[in-house]
Amino acid sequence: MQQTVLLPPQLRRQHKYNKIACIPMFITGSDKMKKFIHRCTNREDGQAMVEFALSLPIILILLCGIIDFGWVGFNMLTLQNVTREGVRSGIVVSDVVSNNAKVSQRIRDMAPDYVKDSVEIYITYSDPVNFKSGDITVVTKYRLKTITPFSGIFTKNGEFALEAECTMKMS
């Protein structure tokens, strides 16, 4: 003989989805009652938290890498552009001393504020005696600090060494 059991309100609140429409109000037989109670109490609520905790460091490292390498790419392009501008201003000057000063000043004027003071500028000529007949080469170097702390783990002193070089024919 089967008996009909009305679930107490405590069991209804323990259901995984907490919807009364999903919970049967009458269960026939004691085996079905045991299965229902087992299903209600056998939850996996902590699983999502554990998965999130395991994947969060990987996601953060990827995100920091994307941010820092975008920052490095932007600054590398900026350094190449200011080096090219310095060389362009240096190909039309009359003497070496004023040419070097003009090239250095042009690079510092074009560079962003955070680069101006710490950029290293090296100017060389392919023919030092008759410099107007050769080429001018300008090399700029800059040590760029990382933005995020995770990328600093993979670099020396948390800095990227950027270098740009440009050579043009003197006119």
Backbone as a chain_set.jsonl record, in Angstrom:
{"seq": "MQQTVLLPPQLRRQHKYNKIACIPMFITGSDKMKKFIHRCTNREDGQAMVEFALSLPIILILLCGIIDFGWVGFNMLTLQNVTREGVRSGIVVSDVVSNNAKVSQRIRDMAPDYVKDSVEIYITYSDPVNFKSGDITVVTKYRLKTITPFSGIFTKNGEFALEAECTMKMS", "coords": {"N": [[0.834, -1.173, 0.0], [0.578, 2.181, -0.893], [1.577, 5.342, 0.362], [0.646, 8.759, 0.618], [2.584, 11.648, 0.841], [2.882, 14.814, 2.238], [5.044, 17.43, 1.554], [6.988, 19.127, 3.947], [7.372, 22.707, 4.57], [10.11, 23.317, 4.935], [11.583, 21.564, 3.316], [10.823, 22.408, 0.818], [12.061, 24.883, 0.545], [14.7, 24.128, 0.369], [15.188, 23.289, -2.146], [17.049, 23.144, -5.174], [16.573, 25.095, -7.227], [14.79, 26.743, -6.039], [12.105, 27.188, -6.639], [8.739, 26.964, -6.262], [7.009, 25.831, -8.059], [8.463, 23.86, -9.308], [8.724, 21.89, -7.471], [7.383, 18.887, -6.44], [4.242, 18.538, -4.885], [3.047, 16.358, -3.759], [4.267, 13.217, -3.019], [4.51, 9.856, -3.85], [5.105, 7.009, -2.034], [7.935, 5.813, -0.136], [10.512, 5.507, -1.238], [10.656, 7.308, -3.339], [10.506, 9.644, -1.892], [12.931, 9.583, -0.496], [14.723, 9.789, -2.66], [14.053, 12.3, -3.616], [14.736, 13.947, -1.427], [17.479, 13.412, -1.318], [18.258, 14.448, -3.8], [17.689, 17.14, -3.401], [19.433, 17.85, -1.351], [21.946, 17.236, -2.31], [24.005, 19.214, -3.52], [25.874, 21.37, -5.749], [26.971, 23.889, -5.27], [29.38, 25.179, -4.554], [31.123, 24.617, -6.593], [31.326, 26.372, -8.794], [32.573, 28.553, -7.616], [35.089, 27.495, -6.954], [36.064, 26.856, -9.52], [36.191, 29.427, -10.594], [38.1, 30.58, -8.882], [40.333, 29.087, -9.596], [40.701, 29.751, -12.283], [40.956, 32.523, -12.332], [43.642, 33.677, -11.81], [44.96, 33.035, -14.235], [43.399, 34.366, -16.114], [43.803, 37.018, -15.254], [46.59, 37.326, -15.674], [46.705, 37.06, -18.464], [45.129, 39.281, -19.212], [46.634, 41.412, -18.116], [48.958, 41.064, -19.608], [48.026, 41.652, -22.195], [47.361, 44.357, -21.867], [49.879, 45.501, -21.138], [51.541, 44.803, -23.349], [50.242, 46.136, -25.374], [50.715, 48.726, -24.49], [53.507, 48.786, -24.704], [53.765, 48.434, -27.484], [52.52, 50.791, -28.422], [54.288, 52.744, -27.37], [56.652, 52.001, -28.642], [56.075, 52.551, -31.336], [55.737, 55.32, -31.091], [58.33, 56.08, -30.307], [59.77, 55.332, -32.611], [58.629, 57.103, -34.456], [59.369, 59.668, -33.421], [62.11, 59.445, -33.633], [62.438, 59.25, -36.404], [61.466, 61.787, -37.124], [63.44, 63.364, -35.941], [65.682, 62.646, -37.498], [64.845, 63.589, -39.99], [64.868, 66.328, -39.52], [67.567, 66.622, -39.246], [68.855, 66.225, -41.692], [69.218, 68.463, -43.251], [71.058, 70.443, -42.387], [73.828, 72.714, -41.732], [76.323, 72.453, -40.21], [78.053, 70.063, -38.011], [77.872, 70.331, -35.159], [75.714, 72.118, -34.64], [73.828, 70.653, -35.97], [73.614, 68.231, -34.509], [72.601, 69.255, -32.091], [70.198, 70.315, -33.007], [68.85, 68.029, -33.931], [68.624, 66.51, -31.551], [67.07, 68.285, -30.015], [64.733, 68.409, -31.559], [63.803, 65.772, -31.341], [63.298, 65.618, -28.579], [61.312, 67.566, -28.389], [59.206, 66.415, -29.843], [58.684, 64.074, -28.481], [56.657, 62.289, -26.033], [55.699, 63.611, -22.774], [56.518, 61.956, -20.598], [58.677, 60.663, -21.66], [60.622, 62.457, -22.484], [62.758, 63.334, -20.698], [64.256, 61.053, -20.112], [65.103, 59.753, -22.417], [67.603, 58.343, -24.481], [69.85, 59.594, -26.861], [71.601, 58.92, -29.782], [73.723, 60.051, -32.237], [75.087, 59.535, -35.364], [77.366, 59.764, -38.164], [77.886, 58.62, -41.482], [80.069, 59.461, -42.948], [82.302, 61.123, -41.342], [84.113, 63.229, -41.91], [83.351, 64.646, -44.289], [80.446, 65.286, -43.824], [78.097, 65.941, -45.183], [77.942, 64.44, -47.474], [77.356, 61.865, -46.825], [75.449, 59.548, -44.833], [73.05, 60.094, -42.216], [72.574, 58.713, -39.055], [70.353, 58.016, -36.52], [69.888, 56.875, -33.279], [67.625, 56.024, -30.835], [67.051, 55.333, -27.432], [65.109, 53.914, -24.851], [63.916, 53.187, -21.605], [61.165, 51.583, -20.671], [58.723, 51.563, -18.203], [56.639, 48.985, -16.831], [53.036, 48.796, -16.818], [51.261, 47.186, -15.388], [51.411, 44.95, -12.536], [51.815, 42.17, -12.939], [53.121, 41.775, -15.398], [55.616, 42.736, -14.887], [56.964, 40.65, -13.753], [58.029, 39.135, -15.794], [59.986, 40.686, -16.946], [63.125, 42.493, -16.883], [63.808, 44.184, -14.003], [61.246, 45.215, -14.122], [60.959, 46.666, -16.486], [60.854, 47.511, -19.966], [63.188, 47.434, -22.58], [63.385, 49.698, -25.021], [64.207, 50.463, -28.385], [64.934, 52.498, -31.139], [65.844, 53.044, -34.514], [66.983, 55.065, -37.18], [67.965, 55.832, -40.481], [69.039, 58.193, -42.854], [69.736, 59.76, -46.014], [72.016, 62.421, -46.299], [71.336, 65.767, -47.355]], "CA": [[0.0, 0.0, 0.0], [1.376, 3.399, -0.995], [1.033, 6.448, 1.124], [0.91, 10.073, 0.056], [3.26, 12.467, 1.848], [2.94, 16.238, 1.937], [6.361, 17.937, 1.943], [6.976, 20.297, 4.828], [7.926, 23.906, 3.922], [11.565, 23.331, 4.987], [12.106, 20.861, 2.151], [10.559, 23.197, -0.375], [13.069, 25.936, 0.456], [16.012, 23.563, 0.113], [15.318, 22.86, -3.532], [18.143, 23.778, -5.895], [16.145, 26.26, -7.978], [13.974, 27.533, -5.131], [10.828, 27.51, -7.27], [7.732, 26.045, -5.733], [6.376, 25.134, -9.175], [9.292, 22.709, -9.674], [8.722, 20.902, -6.395], [6.11, 18.162, -6.364], [3.604, 18.697, -3.587], [2.737, 15.035, -3.212], [5.137, 12.146, -3.487], [3.952, 8.562, -3.479], [6.094, 5.994, -1.68], [9.078, 6.289, 0.636], [11.708, 5.55, -2.086], [10.632, 8.576, -4.064], [10.797, 10.674, -0.907], [14.375, 9.55, -0.249], [15.391, 10.307, -3.851], [13.817, 13.737, -3.662], [15.553, 14.572, -0.38], [18.875, 13.288, -1.746], [18.459, 15.381, -4.9], [17.651, 18.495, -2.856], [20.577, 18.11, -0.481], [23.192, 16.983, -3.027], [24.205, 20.413, -4.321], [27.223, 21.673, -6.222], [27.048, 25.348, -5.265], [30.763, 25.628, -4.424], [31.907, 24.265, -7.769], [31.573, 27.575, -9.595], [33.55, 29.368, -6.897], [36.399, 26.852, -7.104], [36.485, 27.045, -10.905], [36.546, 30.836, -10.74], [39.356, 30.801, -8.165], [41.417, 28.467, -10.354], [40.902, 30.405, -13.579], [41.188, 33.957, -12.177], [45.031, 34.095, -12.06], [45.281, 32.919, -15.659], [42.702, 35.461, -16.791], [44.48, 38.268, -14.897], [47.887, 37.384, -16.356], [46.426, 37.346, -19.878], [44.655, 40.656, -19.319], [47.777, 42.298, -17.874], [49.842, 40.939, -20.768], [47.428, 42.4, -23.304], [47.492, 45.788, -21.563], [51.283, 45.92, -21.195], [52.099, 44.719, -24.691], [49.661, 47.261, -26.101], [51.456, 49.906, -24.026], [54.84, 48.705, -25.306], [53.611, 48.69, -28.915], [52.254, 52.217, -28.604], [55.504, 53.508, -27.103], [57.635, 51.683, -29.678], [55.711, 53.358, -32.51], [56.026, 56.718, -30.769], [59.786, 56.246, -30.34], [60.177, 55.29, -34.019], [58.193, 58.343, -35.109], [60.191, 60.813, -33.0], [63.444, 59.23, -34.205], [62.329, 59.616, -37.824], [61.35, 63.251, -37.178], [64.762, 63.908, -35.642], [66.541, 62.447, -38.669], [64.382, 64.511, -41.039], [65.354, 67.678, -39.214], [69.029, 66.628, -39.294], [69.446, 66.035, -43.021], [69.316, 69.743, -43.972], [71.773, 71.407, -41.546], [75.136, 73.046, -42.297], [77.486, 71.91, -39.486], [77.775, 68.906, -37.16], [77.493, 70.708, -33.799], [74.333, 72.624, -34.626], [72.974, 69.567, -36.448], [73.353, 67.331, -33.378], [71.723, 69.951, -31.147], [68.87, 70.444, -33.614], [68.234, 66.695, -33.949], [68.258, 66.173, -30.165], [65.967, 69.149, -29.597], [63.52, 67.999, -32.288], [63.336, 64.514, -30.74], [62.729, 65.919, -27.257], [60.064, 68.318, -28.596], [58.171, 65.526, -30.377], [58.45, 62.944, -27.572], [55.705, 62.527, -24.94], [56.301, 64.186, -21.566], [57.16, 60.953, -19.751], [59.856, 60.135, -22.352], [61.559, 63.541, -22.797], [63.945, 63.445, -19.849], [65.043, 59.824, -19.969], [65.447, 59.137, -23.699], [69.016, 58.451, -24.862], [69.929, 59.875, -28.295], [72.932, 58.718, -30.355], [73.731, 60.533, -33.617], [76.338, 59.193, -36.058], [77.425, 60.067, -39.59], [78.66, 57.598, -42.194], [81.32, 60.111, -43.353], [82.457, 62.213, -40.368], [84.891, 64.342, -42.451], [82.45, 65.391, -45.153], [79.194, 64.673, -43.372], [76.982, 66.212, -46.096], [77.898, 63.474, -48.576], [77.017, 60.53, -46.321], [74.15, 59.306, -44.199], [72.919, 60.357, -40.778], [71.873, 57.646, -38.34], [69.955, 58.388, -35.161], [69.391, 55.766, -32.465], [67.042, 56.458, -29.564], [66.805, 54.234, -26.494], [64.256, 54.307, -23.729], [63.517, 52.092, -20.712], [59.747, 51.797, -20.384], [58.206, 50.816, -17.049], [55.378, 48.293, -17.091], [51.862, 49.39, -16.173], [50.649, 46.221, -14.478], [52.421, 44.238, -11.751], [52.078, 40.807, -13.406], [54.074, 41.786, -16.507], [56.933, 43.005, -14.329], [57.591, 39.374, -13.411], [58.695, 38.601, -16.973], [60.961, 41.636, -17.465], [64.207, 42.841, -15.969], [63.501, 45.377, -13.201], [59.932, 45.732, -14.477], [61.109, 47.626, -17.58], [61.132, 47.039, -21.322], [64.195, 48.248, -23.256], [62.939, 50.042, -26.372], [65.241, 51.096, -29.196], [64.526, 52.811, -32.508], [66.963, 53.516, -35.324], [66.578, 55.559, -38.49], [69.076, 56.327, -41.292], [68.633, 58.898, -44.073], [70.797, 60.376, -46.806], [72.152, 63.867, -46.087], [71.105, 66.505, -48.604]], "C": [[0.889, 1.251, 0.0], [0.717, 4.514, -0.199], [1.451, 7.776, 0.481], [1.459, 10.958, 1.167], [3.273, 13.917, 1.37], [4.29, 16.754, 2.43], [6.222, 19.124, 2.884], [7.633, 21.492, 4.121], [9.455, 23.949, 3.931], [12.172, 22.66, 3.759], [11.878, 21.657, 0.874], [11.612, 24.291, -0.547], [14.445, 25.394, 0.134], [16.211, 23.175, -1.346], [16.327, 23.736, -4.264], [17.725, 25.072, -6.59], [15.226, 27.173, -7.187], [12.685, 28.022, -5.794], [9.809, 26.483, -6.8], [7.083, 25.257, -6.861], [7.152, 23.886, -9.566], [9.219, 21.597, -8.64], [7.384, 20.185, -6.385], [5.525, 18.289, -4.965], [3.285, 17.349, -2.946], [3.683, 14.014, -3.822], [4.559, 10.838, -2.976], [5.087, 7.603, -3.191], [7.3, 6.589, -0.992], [10.347, 6.337, -0.196], [11.777, 6.865, -2.858], [10.949, 9.736, -3.134], [12.294, 10.744, -0.636], [15.142, 10.123, -1.439], [15.232, 11.82, -3.938], [14.679, 14.468, -2.632], [17.026, 14.525, -0.762], [19.176, 14.296, -2.86], [18.492, 16.823, -4.391], [18.887, 18.823, -2.031], [21.907, 17.888, -1.175], [23.432, 18.131, -4.008], [25.667, 20.561, -4.726], [27.409, 23.186, -6.288], [28.485, 25.856, -5.212], [31.612, 25.379, -5.65], [32.253, 25.498, -8.603], [32.618, 28.462, -8.933], [34.954, 28.793, -7.04], [36.92, 27.042, -8.527], [36.914, 28.49, -11.157], [37.888, 31.127, -10.076], [40.542, 30.196, -8.915], [41.708, 29.203, -11.66], [41.223, 31.895, -13.463], [42.649, 34.362, -12.393], [45.418, 34.04, -13.538], [44.641, 34.061, -16.441], [43.383, 36.797, -16.501], [45.824, 38.408, -15.601], [47.688, 37.686, -17.839], [45.991, 38.797, -20.074], [45.798, 41.655, -19.122], [48.764, 42.243, -19.038], [49.319, 41.72, -21.957], [47.603, 43.903, -23.082], [48.934, 46.24, -21.722], [51.864, 45.836, -22.6], [51.462, 45.743, -25.628], [50.38, 48.558, -25.767], [52.852, 49.934, -24.646], [54.755, 49.003, -26.803], [53.367, 50.157, -29.216], [53.529, 53.034, -28.423], [56.6, 53.218, -28.12], [57.34, 52.477, -30.948], [56.009, 54.84, -32.283], [57.52, 56.99, -30.848], [60.304, 56.207, -31.778], [59.796, 56.577, -34.743], [59.046, 59.535, -34.701], [61.616, 60.662, -33.518], [63.453, 59.641, -35.674], [62.224, 61.134, -37.985], [62.695, 63.914, -36.886], [65.71, 63.777, -36.819], [66.134, 63.398, -39.79], [64.866, 65.931, -40.785], [66.872, 67.756, -39.319], [69.631, 66.511, -40.671], [69.649, 67.343, -43.781], [70.091, 70.811, -43.195], [73.201, 71.574, -42.06], [76.327, 72.471, -41.535], [77.062, 70.857, -38.465], [77.248, 69.315, -35.789], [76.049, 71.203, -33.75], [73.354, 71.546, -35.094], [72.614, 68.623, -35.302], [72.401, 67.965, -32.369], [70.3, 70.047, -31.697], [68.133, 69.101, -33.625], [67.759, 66.316, -32.546], [67.062, 66.993, -29.691], [64.662, 68.752, -30.282], [62.936, 66.717, -31.695], [62.679, 64.784, -29.394], [61.417, 66.715, -27.377], [58.915, 67.401, -29.016], [57.796, 64.399, -29.41], [57.388, 63.291, -26.53], [56.431, 62.998, -23.676], [57.039, 63.159, -20.716], [58.418, 60.367, -20.388], [60.959, 61.181, -22.452], [62.852, 63.505, -21.994], [64.826, 62.203, -19.859], [65.381, 59.132, -21.287], [66.934, 59.38, -23.99], [69.079, 58.594, -26.379], [71.38, 59.741, -28.739], [72.87, 59.095, -31.834], [75.088, 60.208, -34.221], [76.201, 59.534, -37.536], [78.276, 59.012, -40.269], [79.995, 58.154, -42.68], [81.547, 61.304, -42.43], [83.212, 63.429, -40.911], [84.009, 65.238, -43.323], [81.037, 64.855, -44.906], [78.019, 64.91, -44.315], [76.874, 65.179, -47.217], [77.47, 62.076, -48.117], [75.596, 60.441, -45.782], [74.196, 59.755, -42.742], [72.094, 59.224, -40.175], [71.593, 58.122, -36.923], [69.379, 57.153, -34.482], [68.851, 56.364, -31.17], [66.747, 55.228, -28.72], [65.996, 54.764, -25.319], [63.892, 53.071, -22.93], [62.109, 52.398, -20.213], [59.31, 50.936, -19.21], [56.873, 50.162, -17.41], [54.242, 48.976, -16.334], [51.329, 48.469, -15.086], [51.715, 45.43, -13.732], [52.754, 42.845, -12.288], [53.109, 40.768, -14.525], [55.487, 42.079, -16.026], [57.681, 41.748, -13.934], [58.452, 38.874, -14.565], [59.746, 39.536, -17.556], [62.039, 41.894, -16.428], [63.869, 44.177, -15.302], [62.147, 45.992, -13.552], [59.968, 46.758, -15.593], [61.333, 46.902, -18.903], [62.161, 47.981, -21.937], [63.746, 48.468, -24.7], [64.063, 50.759, -27.106], [64.702, 51.307, -30.603], [65.721, 53.398, -33.241], [66.436, 53.954, -36.685], [67.804, 56.137, -39.194], [68.51, 56.99, -42.54], [69.852, 59.518, -44.729], [70.81, 61.874, -46.552], [71.932, 64.586, -47.417], [71.905, 67.788, -48.638]], "O": [[1.827, 1.36, 0.79], [-0.506, 4.613, -0.102], [2.516, 7.865, -0.131], [0.908, 11.027, 2.266], [3.635, 14.201, 0.228], [4.648, 16.543, 3.589], [5.421, 20.026, 2.636], [8.381, 21.297, 3.163], [10.053, 24.549, 3.038], [13.17, 23.14, 3.222], [12.679, 21.573, -0.056], [12.012, 24.59, -1.672], [15.294, 26.149, -0.341], [17.308, 22.77, -1.731], [16.435, 24.932, -3.993], [18.464, 26.055, -6.54], [14.919, 28.277, -7.637], [12.233, 29.137, -5.537], [10.014, 25.277, -6.935], [6.647, 24.126, -6.647], [6.569, 22.944, -10.101], [9.619, 20.468, -8.922], [6.342, 20.838, -6.327], [6.243, 18.159, -3.974], [3.262, 17.229, -1.721], [3.861, 13.98, -5.04], [4.167, 10.729, -1.814], [5.954, 7.408, -4.043], [7.653, 7.743, -1.236], [11.217, 7.154, 0.107], [12.849, 7.454, -3.002], [11.591, 10.703, -3.542], [12.864, 11.832, -0.554], [16.107, 10.863, -1.251], [16.172, 12.531, -4.293], [15.282, 15.495, -2.943], [17.748, 15.5, -0.552], [20.235, 14.924, -2.859], [19.254, 17.64, -4.908], [19.335, 19.969, -2.021], [22.932, 18.328, -0.653], [23.098, 18.026, -5.188], [26.564, 19.965, -4.131], [27.95, 23.702, -7.265], [28.771, 26.901, -5.796], [32.728, 25.891, -5.734], [33.387, 25.628, -9.065], [33.455, 29.055, -9.614], [35.91, 29.544, -7.231], [38.095, 27.357, -8.718], [37.895, 28.737, -11.859], [38.72, 31.839, -10.639], [41.643, 30.743, -8.869], [42.86, 29.263, -12.089], [41.725, 32.478, -14.424], [42.887, 35.33, -13.114], [46.132, 34.917, -14.026], [45.267, 34.649, -17.323], [43.528, 37.623, -17.402], [46.163, 39.493, -16.075], [48.429, 38.487, -18.41], [46.444, 39.462, -21.007], [45.916, 42.626, -19.869], [49.342, 43.265, -19.411], [50.089, 42.381, -22.654], [47.955, 44.633, -24.009], [49.194, 47.254, -22.37], [52.615, 46.725, -23.001], [52.101, 46.171, -26.589], [50.627, 49.387, -26.643], [53.324, 50.99, -25.065], [55.583, 49.744, -27.334], [53.939, 50.707, -30.157], [53.821, 53.917, -29.23], [57.399, 54.101, -28.431], [58.256, 53.016, -31.568], [56.481, 55.528, -33.188], [57.938, 58.012, -31.392], [61.196, 56.981, -32.126], [60.569, 57.083, -35.557], [59.414, 60.341, -35.555], [62.268, 61.664, -33.814], [64.383, 60.308, -36.128], [62.832, 61.702, -38.892], [63.046, 64.914, -37.513], [66.466, 64.704, -37.109], [66.997, 63.954, -40.469], [65.231, 66.649, -41.716], [67.417, 68.849, -39.466], [70.841, 66.686, -40.812], [70.214, 67.321, -44.875], [69.791, 71.996, -43.344], [73.729, 70.693, -42.739], [77.28, 72.029, -42.177], [75.891, 70.76, -38.098], [76.287, 68.725, -35.297], [75.26, 70.758, -32.917], [72.198, 71.522, -34.672], [71.45, 68.256, -35.138], [71.503, 67.3, -31.853], [69.325, 69.885, -30.964], [66.932, 69.047, -33.358], [66.63, 65.857, -32.37], [66.154, 66.467, -29.048], [63.603, 68.76, -29.653], [61.719, 66.59, -31.562], [61.616, 64.236, -29.101], [60.517, 66.552, -26.553], [57.778, 67.596, -28.587], [56.707, 63.834, -29.511], [57.231, 64.46, -26.177], [57.638, 62.802, -23.537], [58.095, 63.471, -20.165], [59.157, 59.642, -19.721], [62.134, 60.818, -22.502], [63.934, 63.635, -22.565], [66.032, 62.303, -19.634], [65.901, 58.017, -21.268], [67.451, 60.476, -23.773], [68.451, 57.825, -27.106], [72.277, 60.356, -28.163], [72.075, 58.54, -32.593], [76.124, 60.563, -33.658], [75.102, 59.589, -38.087], [79.271, 58.556, -39.707], [80.96, 57.401, -42.812], [81.04, 62.393, -42.702], [82.992, 64.545, -40.44], [83.938, 66.448, -43.109], [80.512, 64.068, -45.693], [77.038, 64.168, -44.266], [75.822, 65.059, -47.844], [77.246, 61.197, -48.949], [74.687, 61.151, -46.213], [75.26, 59.786, -42.122], [71.058, 58.832, -40.713], [72.495, 58.575, -36.218], [68.506, 56.474, -35.025], [69.545, 57.121, -30.491], [66.26, 54.214, -29.221], [66.175, 55.894, -24.865], [63.594, 52.022, -23.503], [61.89, 53.335, -19.445], [59.503, 49.72, -19.219], [56.085, 50.706, -18.184], [54.469, 49.651, -15.33], [50.988, 48.92, -13.992], [52.82, 45.256, -14.248], [53.879, 42.381, -12.106], [53.896, 39.825, -14.599], [56.455, 41.709, -16.69], [58.904, 41.773, -13.792], [59.492, 38.255, -14.339], [60.347, 39.206, -18.578], [61.888, 41.558, -15.253], [63.67, 45.182, -15.985], [61.928, 47.177, -13.3], [59.104, 47.633, -15.654], [61.924, 45.822, -18.947], [62.023, 49.199, -21.828], [63.731, 47.534, -25.502], [64.783, 51.566, -26.518], [64.092, 50.411, -31.188], [66.508, 54.152, -32.669], [65.563, 53.31, -37.268], [68.594, 56.852, -38.577], [67.628, 56.446, -43.204], [70.867, 59.767, -44.079], [69.768, 62.528, -46.583], [72.298, 64.074, -48.475], [71.832, 68.534, -49.614]]}, "num_chains": 1, "name": "protein.A"}
